[in-house]
Amino acid sequence: MNSVGMGQRPQNRRQQVVKFLWVGIWLAYLSAPVRDLLHGGHSDGVVVLGWIGLAAFVFWYFTLVVRAGRGERNGVVLGSVAVLAAQSTVLSLTLGREWLVLYVYVAIASGAALPFRIARWMIPAVSALLTGAALVVPGGTAFLTGLLFPALLGGFSMTGVRELIRTTTELREARATVAQLAANEERLRLARDLHDLLGHSLSLITLKSELAGRMLPGHPEKAAQQVADIEQVSRQALVDVRAAVAGYRKPRLLEELAGARVALTAAGITAELPAEPDLDGVPEDSETALAWALREAVTNVVRHSGARRCTVELLRRRTLDGLLLELAVEDDGSGGPRGGPRGGPGGGPGGGPGNGLTGLTERLTQAGGTLEAGRARNGFLLIARAPVAAVPADVGSGA
């Protein structure tokens, strides 16, 4: 693209030329000083000095306006405006009233390069300086009316343009930040999904592989069944990973309860699970978050606890924050070889909360719920709560 977006710096030579043309088109109003140098009857020395002064003024003006908004300190910009004002005064007093038009450029540069809190005082000051010079220069009062209004209008108009450019730049930066945050959130979602999916499936595959290895010598038929189960779990894990990458994977509590029973039984852990839960009025986000919590909790019980029994409860509780669906997973294990807390991969025995519990906390927070996990009297207890949107008439709340 060859156009220059508002608030953007030129990226190539063509864009630089376009920007200079837009700024330079307003130099057409310098025709009065140019005519004065060509036909004003000045001596050759004065004409040479006049051309040098006009070139210096245009160069300084371009430098100030083109670099406006690039973060220069206000003191530097004020000094540059003062240089322009001094040049205008010297040229007007020495060469005549045609040069009073330079003050209009000083006012415009003030509005373009200075923040409004300073420009609102600087533009009237430049206009006052223009008025004073017009009163001193012979015949200057005839030009005053035609120059004072453009100086005030042009200067304050440029303050609006400056604010528009600044706002556009901030919006562009905010849009880029939002896009980056969205990408980061998607990466976190994918990381959580893959952790939860593969952690559960690989744990089950490992258990069944160990069972198949122990059964092979004396019970090849049972070992073959375990291998068939491994194949089924592997295929389902592949489907789940593809769905997670596509963003469509949303587990359901019924499915996870069934999967929990299979995983706990395969690990030789006695499972006490609720009957088919009542999910009336439970939002999809709440159910999904609790389903992930159940999967992570059971995976940790199988992998880290050394437990013999695991109890899962699913209750409705009325609290000050409203009706909640509460999932409690408790085991009687020691928490691993050193009895440390369990947090999934990265938070194994003896470590702090790992990726699993951290990801669950994020999921439940997004759904408006909470997570509690820690040592219980007889083992380890995880409690996940998520809001319920509506309460069926025949459902009572828990204690």
Coordinates of C-alpha atoms in Angstrom, one line a residue, residues 79-340:
G79 CA 12.0 26.4 21.6
S80 CA 11.4 25.5 17.9
V81 CA 8.2 27.5 17.9
A82 CA 10.1 30.4 19.4
V83 CA 12.7 30.2 16.7
L84 CA 9.9 30.4 14.0
A85 CA 8.3 33.3 15.8
A86 CA 11.7 35.1 16.0
Q87 CA 12.3 34.5 12.3
S88 CA 8.8 35.8 11.4
T89 CA 9.4 39.0 13.5
V90 CA 12.8 39.7 12.0
L91 CA 11.7 39.2 8.4
S92 CA 8.5 41.2 8.9
L93 CA 10.2 44.2 10.5
T94 CA 13.0 44.3 7.9
L95 CA 11.2 43.3 4.7
G96 CA 7.7 44.6 5.1
R97 CA 4.1 43.7 5.6
E98 CA 4.0 40.9 3.0
W99 CA 6.0 38.8 5.5
L100 CA 3.4 39.0 8.2
V101 CA 1.9 35.8 6.7
L102 CA 4.7 33.8 8.4
Y103 CA 2.9 34.2 11.8
V104 CA 0.0 32.1 10.4
Y105 CA 2.5 29.2 9.9
V106 CA 3.8 29.8 13.4
A107 CA 0.3 29.5 14.8
I108 CA -0.4 26.3 12.8
A109 CA 2.9 24.8 13.9
S110 CA 2.0 25.5 17.5
G111 CA -1.4 23.7 17.1
A112 CA 0.2 20.7 15.3
A113 CA 3.3 20.2 17.5
L114 CA 2.2 21.2 21.0
P115 CA -0.3 19.5 23.4
F116 CA -3.6 21.3 23.7
R117 CA -3.0 22.5 27.2
I118 CA 0.0 24.5 25.9
A119 CA -1.2 25.3 22.4
R120 CA -4.4 27.0 23.7
W121 CA -2.1 29.7 25.2
M122 CA 0.6 29.7 22.5
I123 CA -1.8 30.3 19.6
P124 CA -3.3 33.5 21.1
A125 CA 0.2 34.6 22.0
V126 CA 1.4 34.2 18.4
S127 CA -1.7 36.1 17.3
A128 CA -0.9 38.9 19.7
L129 CA 2.6 39.0 18.4
L130 CA 1.2 39.2 14.8
T131 CA -1.0 42.1 15.9
G132 CA 1.9 43.9 17.5
A133 CA 4.1 43.4 14.4
A134 CA 1.3 44.6 12.1
L135 CA 0.9 47.8 14.1
V136 CA 4.7 48.5 13.8
V137 CA 5.2 47.5 10.1
P138 CA 4.2 50.3 7.7
G139 CA 0.8 49.4 6.2
G140 CA 0.6 46.2 8.3
T141 CA -2.9 47.0 9.7
A142 CA -4.3 46.5 6.2
F143 CA -3.2 42.9 6.3
L144 CA -4.1 42.3 10.0
T145 CA -7.7 41.3 9.5
G146 CA -6.9 38.9 6.7
L147 CA -4.2 37.2 8.7
L148 CA -5.4 37.2 12.3
F149 CA -8.5 35.0 11.7
P150 CA -6.6 32.4 9.7
A151 CA -3.9 32.3 12.4
L152 CA -6.5 31.6 15.2
L153 CA -8.6 29.3 13.1
G154 CA -5.7 27.4 11.6
G155 CA -3.9 27.0 14.9
F156 CA -6.9 25.7 16.8
S157 CA -7.9 23.5 13.9
M158 CA -4.5 21.8 14.0
T159 CA -5.0 21.1 17.7
G160 CA -8.1 19.1 16.7
V161 CA -6.2 17.3 14.0
R162 CA -3.4 16.5 16.4
E163 CA -5.9 15.0 18.9
L164 CA -7.5 13.0 16.1
I165 CA -4.1 11.6 15.1
R166 CA -3.2 10.8 18.7
T167 CA -6.6 9.0 19.2
T168 CA -6.2 7.1 16.0
T169 CA -2.7 6.0 17.0
E170 CA -3.9 4.9 20.4
L171 CA -6.8 2.9 18.9
R172 CA -4.5 1.2 16.5
E173 CA -2.2 0.3 19.4
A174 CA -5.2 -0.9 21.4
R175 CA -6.4 -3.0 18.6
A176 CA -3.0 -4.6 18.2
T177 CA -2.9 -5.2 22.0
V178 CA -6.4 -6.8 21.9
A179 CA -5.3 -9.1 19.0
Q180 CA -2.2 -10.1 21.0
L181 CA -4.2 -10.8 24.1
A182 CA -6.7 -12.8 22.1
A183 CA -3.9 -14.9 20.6
N184 CA -2.4 -15.4 24.1
E185 CA -5.8 -16.5 25.5
E186 CA -6.2 -18.9 22.6
R187 CA -2.8 -20.4 23.3
L188 CA -3.7 -20.7 27.0
R189 CA -7.0 -22.4 26.1
L190 CA -5.2 -24.8 23.8
A191 CA -2.6 -25.6 26.4
R192 CA -5.2 -26.2 29.1
D193 CA -7.3 -28.4 26.8
L194 CA -4.3 -30.5 25.7
H195 CA -3.0 -30.9 29.3
D196 CA -6.4 -32.0 30.5
L197 CA -7.1 -34.3 27.5
L198 CA -3.7 -35.9 27.2
G199 CA -3.1 -36.2 31.0
H200 CA -6.2 -38.2 31.5
S201 CA -5.9 -40.3 28.4
L202 CA -2.2 -41.1 28.8
S203 CA -2.7 -42.0 32.5
L204 CA -5.4 -44.5 31.5
I205 CA -3.2 -45.9 28.7
T206 CA -0.3 -46.3 31.1
L207 CA -2.5 -48.2 33.6
K208 CA -4.0 -50.5 31.1
S209 CA -0.6 -51.1 29.6
E210 CA 0.7 -52.2 33.0
L211 CA -2.3 -54.4 33.5
A212 CA -1.8 -56.0 30.1
G213 CA 1.8 -56.6 30.9
R214 CA 1.0 -58.4 34.1
M215 CA -1.8 -60.5 32.4
L216 CA 0.2 -61.6 29.4
P217 CA 1.9 -64.7 30.9
G218 CA -1.2 -66.3 32.4
H219 CA -4.3 -64.6 30.9
P220 CA -3.7 -63.6 27.3
E221 CA -7.4 -63.2 26.7
K222 CA -7.7 -60.5 29.4
A223 CA -4.5 -58.9 28.2
A224 CA -5.9 -58.7 24.7
Q225 CA -9.0 -56.9 26.2
Q226 CA -6.8 -54.4 27.9
V227 CA -4.9 -53.8 24.6
A228 CA -8.2 -53.3 22.8
D229 CA -9.2 -50.8 25.5
I230 CA -5.9 -49.0 25.0
E231 CA -6.6 -48.7 21.3
Q232 CA -10.0 -47.3 22.0
V233 CA -8.7 -44.7 24.4
S234 CA -5.9 -43.8 22.0
R235 CA -8.4 -43.2 19.2
Q236 CA -10.6 -41.1 21.4
A237 CA -7.7 -39.1 22.6
L238 CA -6.8 -38.3 19.0
V239 CA -10.4 -37.2 18.3
D240 CA -10.4 -35.1 21.4
V241 CA -7.1 -33.4 20.6
R242 CA -8.3 -32.6 17.1
A243 CA -11.5 -31.1 18.6
A244 CA -9.5 -29.1 21.1
V245 CA -7.4 -27.6 18.4
A246 CA -10.5 -26.7 16.5
G247 CA -12.0 -25.2 19.6
Y248 CA -15.0 -27.5 19.7
R249 CA -14.2 -29.8 22.6
K250 CA -16.6 -29.2 25.5
P251 CA -16.8 -32.2 27.9
R252 CA -20.0 -33.1 29.6
L253 CA -20.5 -34.2 33.2
L254 CA -22.3 -37.4 32.3
E255 CA -19.4 -38.4 30.0
E256 CA -16.8 -37.5 32.5
L257 CA -18.5 -39.5 35.3
A258 CA -18.6 -42.6 33.1
G259 CA -14.9 -42.0 32.2
A260 CA -14.0 -41.5 35.9
R261 CA -15.6 -44.8 36.8
V262 CA -13.5 -46.6 34.1
A263 CA -10.2 -44.9 35.1
L264 CA -10.6 -45.5 38.8
T265 CA -11.7 -49.1 38.3
A266 CA -8.7 -49.8 36.0
A267 CA -6.4 -48.4 38.7
G268 CA -7.9 -50.7 41.4
I269 CA -9.5 -47.8 43.3
T270 CA -13.0 -48.2 44.7
A271 CA -15.2 -45.5 43.1
E272 CA -18.2 -44.0 44.8
L273 CA -19.9 -41.8 42.1
P274 CA -23.3 -40.1 42.1
A275 CA -26.2 -41.4 40.0
E276 CA -27.2 -39.4 36.9
P277 CA -26.9 -35.8 38.0
D278 CA -29.7 -33.2 37.7
L279 CA -28.3 -30.5 35.4
D280 CA -31.5 -28.5 34.9
G281 CA -30.6 -24.8 34.8
V282 CA -26.8 -25.4 34.7
P283 CA -25.2 -23.1 32.1
E284 CA -23.0 -24.8 29.5
D285 CA -19.9 -22.9 30.7
S286 CA -20.5 -24.1 34.3
E287 CA -21.0 -27.7 33.2
T288 CA -17.9 -27.6 31.0
A289 CA -15.8 -26.2 33.8
L290 CA -17.0 -28.8 36.3
A291 CA -16.5 -31.6 33.8
W292 CA -12.8 -30.4 33.3
A293 CA -12.5 -30.3 37.1
L294 CA -13.7 -33.9 37.5
R295 CA -11.4 -35.1 34.8
E296 CA -8.4 -33.4 36.3
A297 CA -9.2 -34.5 39.9
V298 CA -9.7 -38.2 38.8
T299 CA -6.5 -38.1 36.8
N300 CA -4.5 -36.8 39.8
V301 CA -6.1 -39.5 42.0
V302 CA -5.1 -42.2 39.6
R303 CA -1.6 -40.9 39.0
H304 CA -0.5 -39.4 42.3
S305 CA -2.6 -40.4 45.3
G306 CA -2.0 -44.1 46.0
A307 CA -5.6 -44.1 47.2
R308 CA -7.9 -47.1 47.7
R309 CA -11.1 -45.2 47.6
C310 CA -12.4 -42.1 45.8
T311 CA -15.7 -40.4 46.4
V312 CA -17.3 -38.0 44.0
E313 CA -20.3 -35.8 45.1
L314 CA -22.4 -33.4 43.0
L315 CA -24.7 -31.1 45.0
R316 CA -26.6 -27.9 44.7
R317 CA -25.9 -25.3 47.3
R318 CA -27.6 -22.0 48.0
T319 CA -25.1 -19.3 49.0
L320 CA -25.0 -15.5 49.4
D321 CA -23.8 -15.4 45.8
G322 CA -26.8 -17.5 44.5
L323 CA -27.3 -21.1 43.7
L324 CA -24.2 -23.1 42.9
L325 CA -23.5 -26.6 41.6
E326 CA -20.7 -28.1 43.8
L327 CA -18.4 -30.9 42.7
A328 CA -16.4 -32.6 45.5
V329 CA -13.8 -35.2 44.8
E330 CA -12.1 -36.8 47.9
D331 CA -9.7 -39.7 48.2
D332 CA -8.0 -41.5 51.0
G333 CA -4.5 -41.4 49.5
S334 CA -1.3 -40.1 50.8
G335 CA -0.7 -37.7 47.9
G336 CA 2.2 -39.6 46.5
P337 CA 5.5 -40.9 47.8
R338 CA 6.2 -37.8 49.9
G339 CA 2.7 -36.9 50.8
G340 CA 2.9 -33.6 48.9

